[in-house]
């Protein structure tokens, strides 16, 4: 199955809708909505089959609405976990995300400069990376990228 979470369109600055493509029947199916709307989040599948939706921004925009929060969706129960997962160490959008061996890696993205007012001129492209240890529900920093980047994508290769 293929899932699509949130996003935006001409009518809404941030969507809370979730759709699943049922490849057996060739159609999109509505799923329970996100706990809160978000744009530019990333997602990964955990070893237990749940999906982790990470970061992004909400309807207030990419500065004021910057998110560190993470949501957990159980496709078998068709339900979101109340309270989600532990938030990332740093709020970000435009980050790369990949799952490897029970861990979810987050790389780069955009965020506010530390201790800065929430205005676009205070946004920075990140080198920083972090990893989510799903068994412990914790985030840990890892070595930074050599070059700051946002809008990049990551993929895990076995």
PDB file of C-alpha atoms in Angstrom:
ATOM      1  CA  UNK A   1       0.000   0.000   0.000  1.00  0.00           C
ATOM      2  CA  UNK A   2       1.049   3.594  -0.602  1.00  0.00           C
ATOM      3  CA  UNK A   3       0.151   6.360   1.873  1.00  0.00           C
ATOM      4  CA  UNK A   4       0.042  10.130   1.333  1.00  0.00           C
ATOM      5  CA  UNK A   5      -0.001  12.378   4.417  1.00  0.00           C
ATOM      6  CA  UNK A   6      -0.948  16.069   4.610  1.00  0.00           C
ATOM      7  CA  UNK A   7       0.473  18.600   2.159  1.00  0.00           C
ATOM      8  CA  UNK A   8      -1.186  21.735   0.834  1.00  0.00           C
ATOM      9  CA  UNK A   9      -3.264  22.989  -2.081  1.00  0.00           C
ATOM     10  CA  UNK A  10      -4.822  26.220  -3.392  1.00  0.00           C
ATOM     11  CA  UNK A  11      -7.699  25.964  -0.883  1.00  0.00           C
ATOM     12  CA  UNK A  12      -5.723  25.069   2.239  1.00  0.00           C
ATOM     13  CA  UNK A  13      -2.285  26.126   3.546  1.00  0.00           C
ATOM     14  CA  UNK A  14      -2.006  22.762   5.344  1.00  0.00           C
ATOM     15  CA  UNK A  15      -4.017  19.561   4.945  1.00  0.00           C
ATOM     16  CA  UNK A  16      -4.812  16.945   7.567  1.00  0.00           C
ATOM     17  CA  UNK A  17      -6.086  14.384   5.073  1.00  0.00           C
ATOM     18  CA  UNK A  18      -4.506  10.958   4.581  1.00  0.00           C
ATOM     19  CA  UNK A  19      -5.048   8.718   1.565  1.00  0.00           C
ATOM     20  CA  UNK A  20      -3.958   5.163   0.876  1.00  0.00           C
ATOM     21  CA  UNK A  21      -3.616   3.718  -2.619  1.00  0.00           C
ATOM     22  CA  UNK A  22      -5.155   0.249  -2.665  1.00  0.00           C
ATOM     23  CA  UNK A  23      -3.188  -1.321  -5.512  1.00  0.00           C
ATOM     24  CA  UNK A  24      -5.423  -4.425  -5.505  1.00  0.00           C
ATOM     25  CA  UNK A  25      -8.461  -2.335  -6.475  1.00  0.00           C
ATOM     26  CA  UNK A  26      -6.623   0.523  -8.210  1.00  0.00           C
ATOM     27  CA  UNK A  27      -8.189   3.272  -6.100  1.00  0.00           C
ATOM     28  CA  UNK A  28      -7.414   5.799  -3.365  1.00  0.00           C
ATOM     29  CA  UNK A  29      -9.048   5.254   0.035  1.00  0.00           C
ATOM     30  CA  UNK A  30      -9.537   7.913   2.724  1.00  0.00           C
ATOM     31  CA  UNK A  31      -7.856   7.126   6.067  1.00  0.00           C
ATOM     32  CA  UNK A  32      -8.280   8.790   9.466  1.00  0.00           C
ATOM     33  CA  UNK A  33      -7.005  12.390   9.276  1.00  0.00           C
ATOM     34  CA  UNK A  34      -3.750  13.544  10.831  1.00  0.00           C
ATOM     35  CA  UNK A  35      -3.982  14.697  14.462  1.00  0.00           C
ATOM     36  CA  UNK A  36      -3.048  18.152  13.085  1.00  0.00           C
ATOM     37  CA  UNK A  37      -2.424  19.463   9.552  1.00  0.00           C
ATOM     38  CA  UNK A  38       1.168  19.473   8.276  1.00  0.00           C
ATOM     39  CA  UNK A  39       3.165  20.276   5.145  1.00  0.00           C
ATOM     40  CA  UNK A  40       6.677  19.144   4.111  1.00  0.00           C
ATOM     41  CA  UNK A  41       6.845  16.352   6.675  1.00  0.00           C
ATOM     42  CA  UNK A  42       8.604  13.069   5.954  1.00  0.00           C
ATOM     43  CA  UNK A  43       7.581   9.526   6.839  1.00  0.00           C
ATOM     44  CA  UNK A  44       9.155   6.135   7.445  1.00  0.00           C
ATOM     45  CA  UNK A  45       7.921   2.640   8.283  1.00  0.00           C
ATOM     46  CA  UNK A  46       9.062   1.224  11.639  1.00  0.00           C
ATOM     47  CA  UNK A  47       9.924  -2.470  12.140  1.00  0.00           C
ATOM     48  CA  UNK A  48       6.541  -3.122  13.808  1.00  0.00           C
ATOM     49  CA  UNK A  49       4.685  -1.799  10.722  1.00  0.00           C
ATOM     50  CA  UNK A  50       3.663   1.549  12.219  1.00  0.00           C
ATOM     51  CA  UNK A  51       4.488   4.714  10.301  1.00  0.00           C
ATOM     52  CA  UNK A  52       6.362   7.662  11.786  1.00  0.00           C
ATOM     53  CA  UNK A  53       5.465  11.087  10.368  1.00  0.00           C
ATOM     54  CA  UNK A  54       8.213  13.598  11.145  1.00  0.00           C
ATOM     55  CA  UNK A  55       8.414  17.414  11.324  1.00  0.00           C
ATOM     56  CA  UNK A  56       7.228  19.816   8.639  1.00  0.00           C
ATOM     57  CA  UNK A  57       5.089  22.875   9.358  1.00  0.00           C
ATOM     58  CA  UNK A  58       1.429  23.562  10.079  1.00  0.00           C
ATOM     59  CA  UNK A  59      -1.142  26.008   8.660  1.00  0.00           C
ATOM     60  CA  UNK A  60       0.603  29.002  10.241  1.00  0.00           C
ATOM     61  CA  UNK A  61       3.416  28.630   7.687  1.00  0.00           C
ATOM     62  CA  UNK A  62       6.997  27.464   7.381  1.00  0.00           C
ATOM     63  CA  UNK A  63       8.305  29.861  10.039  1.00  0.00           C
ATOM     64  CA  UNK A  64       5.638  30.280  12.725  1.00  0.00           C
ATOM     65  CA  UNK A  65       4.317  26.762  12.213  1.00  0.00           C
ATOM     66  CA  UNK A  66       7.657  24.920  12.261  1.00  0.00           C
ATOM     67  CA  UNK A  67       7.237  21.448  13.830  1.00  0.00           C
ATOM     68  CA  UNK A  68       9.504  19.108  15.782  1.00  0.00           C
ATOM     69  CA  UNK A  69       6.555  16.851  16.596  1.00  0.00           C
ATOM     70  CA  UNK A  70       6.190  13.312  15.289  1.00  0.00           C
ATOM     71  CA  UNK A  71       3.022  11.300  14.771  1.00  0.00           C
ATOM     72  CA  UNK A  72       2.594   7.514  14.787  1.00  0.00           C
ATOM     73  CA  UNK A  73       0.048   5.765  12.555  1.00  0.00           C
ATOM     74  CA  UNK A  74      -0.891   2.096  12.886  1.00  0.00           C
ATOM     75  CA  UNK A  75      -2.258   0.936   9.504  1.00  0.00           C
ATOM     76  CA  UNK A  76      -3.623  -2.323  10.953  1.00  0.00           C
ATOM     77  CA  UNK A  77      -5.676  -0.478  13.589  1.00  0.00           C
ATOM     78  CA  UNK A  78      -6.296   2.457  11.198  1.00  0.00           C
ATOM     79  CA  UNK A  79      -5.533   4.804  14.098  1.00  0.00           C
ATOM     80  CA  UNK A  80      -3.111   7.509  15.192  1.00  0.00           C
ATOM     81  CA  UNK A  81      -1.369   7.083  18.550  1.00  0.00           C
ATOM     82  CA  UNK A  82      -2.545   9.754  20.971  1.00  0.00           C
ATOM     83  CA  UNK A  83       0.481  11.890  21.800  1.00  0.00           C
ATOM     84  CA  UNK A  84       2.496  10.542  18.871  1.00  0.00           C
ATOM     85  CA  UNK A  85       6.197   9.837  19.337  1.00  0.00           C
ATOM     86  CA  UNK A  86       8.910  11.847  21.064  1.00  0.00           C
ATOM     87  CA  UNK A  87       9.556  15.134  19.169  1.00  0.00           C
ATOM     88  CA  UNK A  88      12.774  15.594  17.191  1.00  0.00           C
ATOM     89  CA  UNK A  89      15.652  17.436  18.832  1.00  0.00           C
ATOM     90  CA  UNK A  90      15.167  20.314  16.369  1.00  0.00           C
ATOM     91  CA  UNK A  91      12.082  21.456  14.457  1.00  0.00           C
ATOM     92  CA  UNK A  92      12.586  21.268  10.700  1.00  0.00           C
ATOM     93  CA  UNK A  93      10.970  20.969   7.276  1.00  0.00           C
ATOM     94  CA  UNK A  94      12.470  20.066   3.892  1.00  0.00           C
ATOM     95  CA  UNK A  95      14.541  17.318   5.531  1.00  0.00           C
ATOM     96  CA  UNK A  96      15.496  13.919   4.167  1.00  0.00           C
ATOM     97  CA  UNK A  97      14.297  10.758   5.903  1.00  0.00           C
ATOM     98  CA  UNK A  98      15.156   7.059   5.628  1.00  0.00           C
ATOM     99  CA  UNK A  99      14.620   4.003   7.828  1.00  0.00           C
ATOM    100  CA  UNK A 100      17.451   1.520   8.376  1.00  0.00           C
ATOM    101  CA  UNK A 101      17.431  -1.374  10.838  1.00  0.00           C
ATOM    102  CA  UNK A 102      14.782  -0.052  13.199  1.00  0.00           C
ATOM    103  CA  UNK A 103      16.195   3.474  13.154  1.00  0.00           C
ATOM    104  CA  UNK A 104      14.850   6.528  11.315  1.00  0.00           C
ATOM    105  CA  UNK A 105      17.485   8.971  10.077  1.00  0.00           C
ATOM    106  CA  UNK A 106      16.642  12.655   9.536  1.00  0.00           C
ATOM    107  CA  UNK A 107      19.117  14.743   7.536  1.00  0.00           C
ATOM    108  CA  UNK A 108      19.316  18.489   6.924  1.00  0.00           C
ATOM    109  CA  UNK A 109      16.257  20.635   6.288  1.00  0.00           C
ATOM    110  CA  UNK A 110      15.347  24.193   7.259  1.00  0.00           C
ATOM    111  CA  UNK A 111      14.810  25.590  10.735  1.00  0.00           C
ATOM    112  CA  UNK A 112      14.935  28.820  12.707  1.00  0.00           C
ATOM    113  CA  UNK A 113      18.321  29.957  13.929  1.00  0.00           C
ATOM    114  CA  UNK A 114      18.640  29.218  17.654  1.00  0.00           C
ATOM    115  CA  UNK A 115      17.017  31.900  19.865  1.00  0.00           C
ATOM    116  CA  UNK A 116      15.801  33.861  16.805  1.00  0.00           C
ATOM    117  CA  UNK A 117      12.461  35.551  16.226  1.00  0.00           C
ATOM    118  CA  UNK A 118      10.066  33.687  13.942  1.00  0.00           C
ATOM    119  CA  UNK A 119      10.694  35.558  10.672  1.00  0.00           C
ATOM    120  CA  UNK A 120      11.819  34.196   7.295  1.00  0.00           C
ATOM    121  CA  UNK A 121      15.158  36.043   7.447  1.00  0.00           C
ATOM    122  CA  UNK A 122      16.033  33.965  10.531  1.00  0.00           C
ATOM    123  CA  UNK A 123      15.658  30.611   8.750  1.00  0.00           C
ATOM    124  CA  UNK A 124      18.767  28.538   8.139  1.00  0.00           C
ATOM    125  CA  UNK A 125      19.610  25.498   6.046  1.00  0.00           C
ATOM    126  CA  UNK A 126      20.809  22.695   8.301  1.00  0.00           C
ATOM    127  CA  UNK A 127      23.810  20.374   8.376  1.00  0.00           C
ATOM    128  CA  UNK A 128      22.467  18.728  11.516  1.00  0.00           C
ATOM    129  CA  UNK A 129      21.150  15.171  11.501  1.00  0.00           C
ATOM    130  CA  UNK A 130      19.436  12.980  14.068  1.00  0.00           C
ATOM    131  CA  UNK A 131      18.293   9.396  14.442  1.00  0.00           C
ATOM    132  CA  UNK A 132      15.107   8.009  16.019  1.00  0.00           C
ATOM    133  CA  UNK A 133      15.593   4.774  17.937  1.00  0.00           C
ATOM    134  CA  UNK A 134      12.133   3.250  17.626  1.00  0.00           C
ATOM    135  CA  UNK A 135      12.594   0.675  20.390  1.00  0.00           C
ATOM    136  CA  UNK A 136      13.425   3.411  22.910  1.00  0.00           C
ATOM    137  CA  UNK A 137      11.280   6.258  21.456  1.00  0.00           C
ATOM    138  CA  UNK A 138      14.246   8.654  21.619  1.00  0.00           C
ATOM    139  CA  UNK A 139      16.098  10.925  19.207  1.00  0.00           C
ATOM    140  CA  UNK A 140      19.893  11.222  19.231  1.00  0.00           C
ATOM    141  CA  UNK A 141      22.151  13.570  17.259  1.00  0.00           C
ATOM    142  CA  UNK A 142      24.499  12.025  14.705  1.00  0.00           C
ATOM    143  CA  UNK A 143      27.398  13.451  12.681  1.00  0.00           C
ATOM    144  CA  UNK A 144      26.340  16.483  10.611  1.00  0.00           C
ATOM    145  CA  UNK A 145      26.329  16.608   6.826  1.00  0.00           C
ATOM    146  CA  UNK A 146      29.444  18.154   5.274  1.00  0.00           C
ATOM    147  CA  UNK A 147      27.213  20.618   3.382  1.00  0.00           C
ATOM    148  CA  UNK A 148      24.010  22.254   4.695  1.00  0.00           C
ATOM    149  CA  UNK A 149      21.029  21.224   2.571  1.00  0.00           C
ATOM    150  CA  UNK A 150      17.250  21.242   2.459  1.00  0.00           C
ATOM    151  CA  UNK A 151      14.901  19.722  -0.062  1.00  0.00           C
ATOM    152  CA  UNK A 152      17.235  16.742  -0.385  1.00  0.00           C
ATOM    153  CA  UNK A 153      15.922  13.191  -0.182  1.00  0.00           C
ATOM    154  CA  UNK A 154      17.466  10.146   1.445  1.00  0.00           C
ATOM    155  CA  UNK A 155      17.138   6.450   0.657  1.00  0.00           C
ATOM    156  CA  UNK A 156      18.336   3.369   2.499  1.00  0.00           C
ATOM    157  CA  UNK A 157      20.133   0.653   0.541  1.00  0.00           C
ATOM    158  CA  UNK A 158      20.471  -2.805   2.084  1.00  0.00           C
TER     159      UNK A 158
END
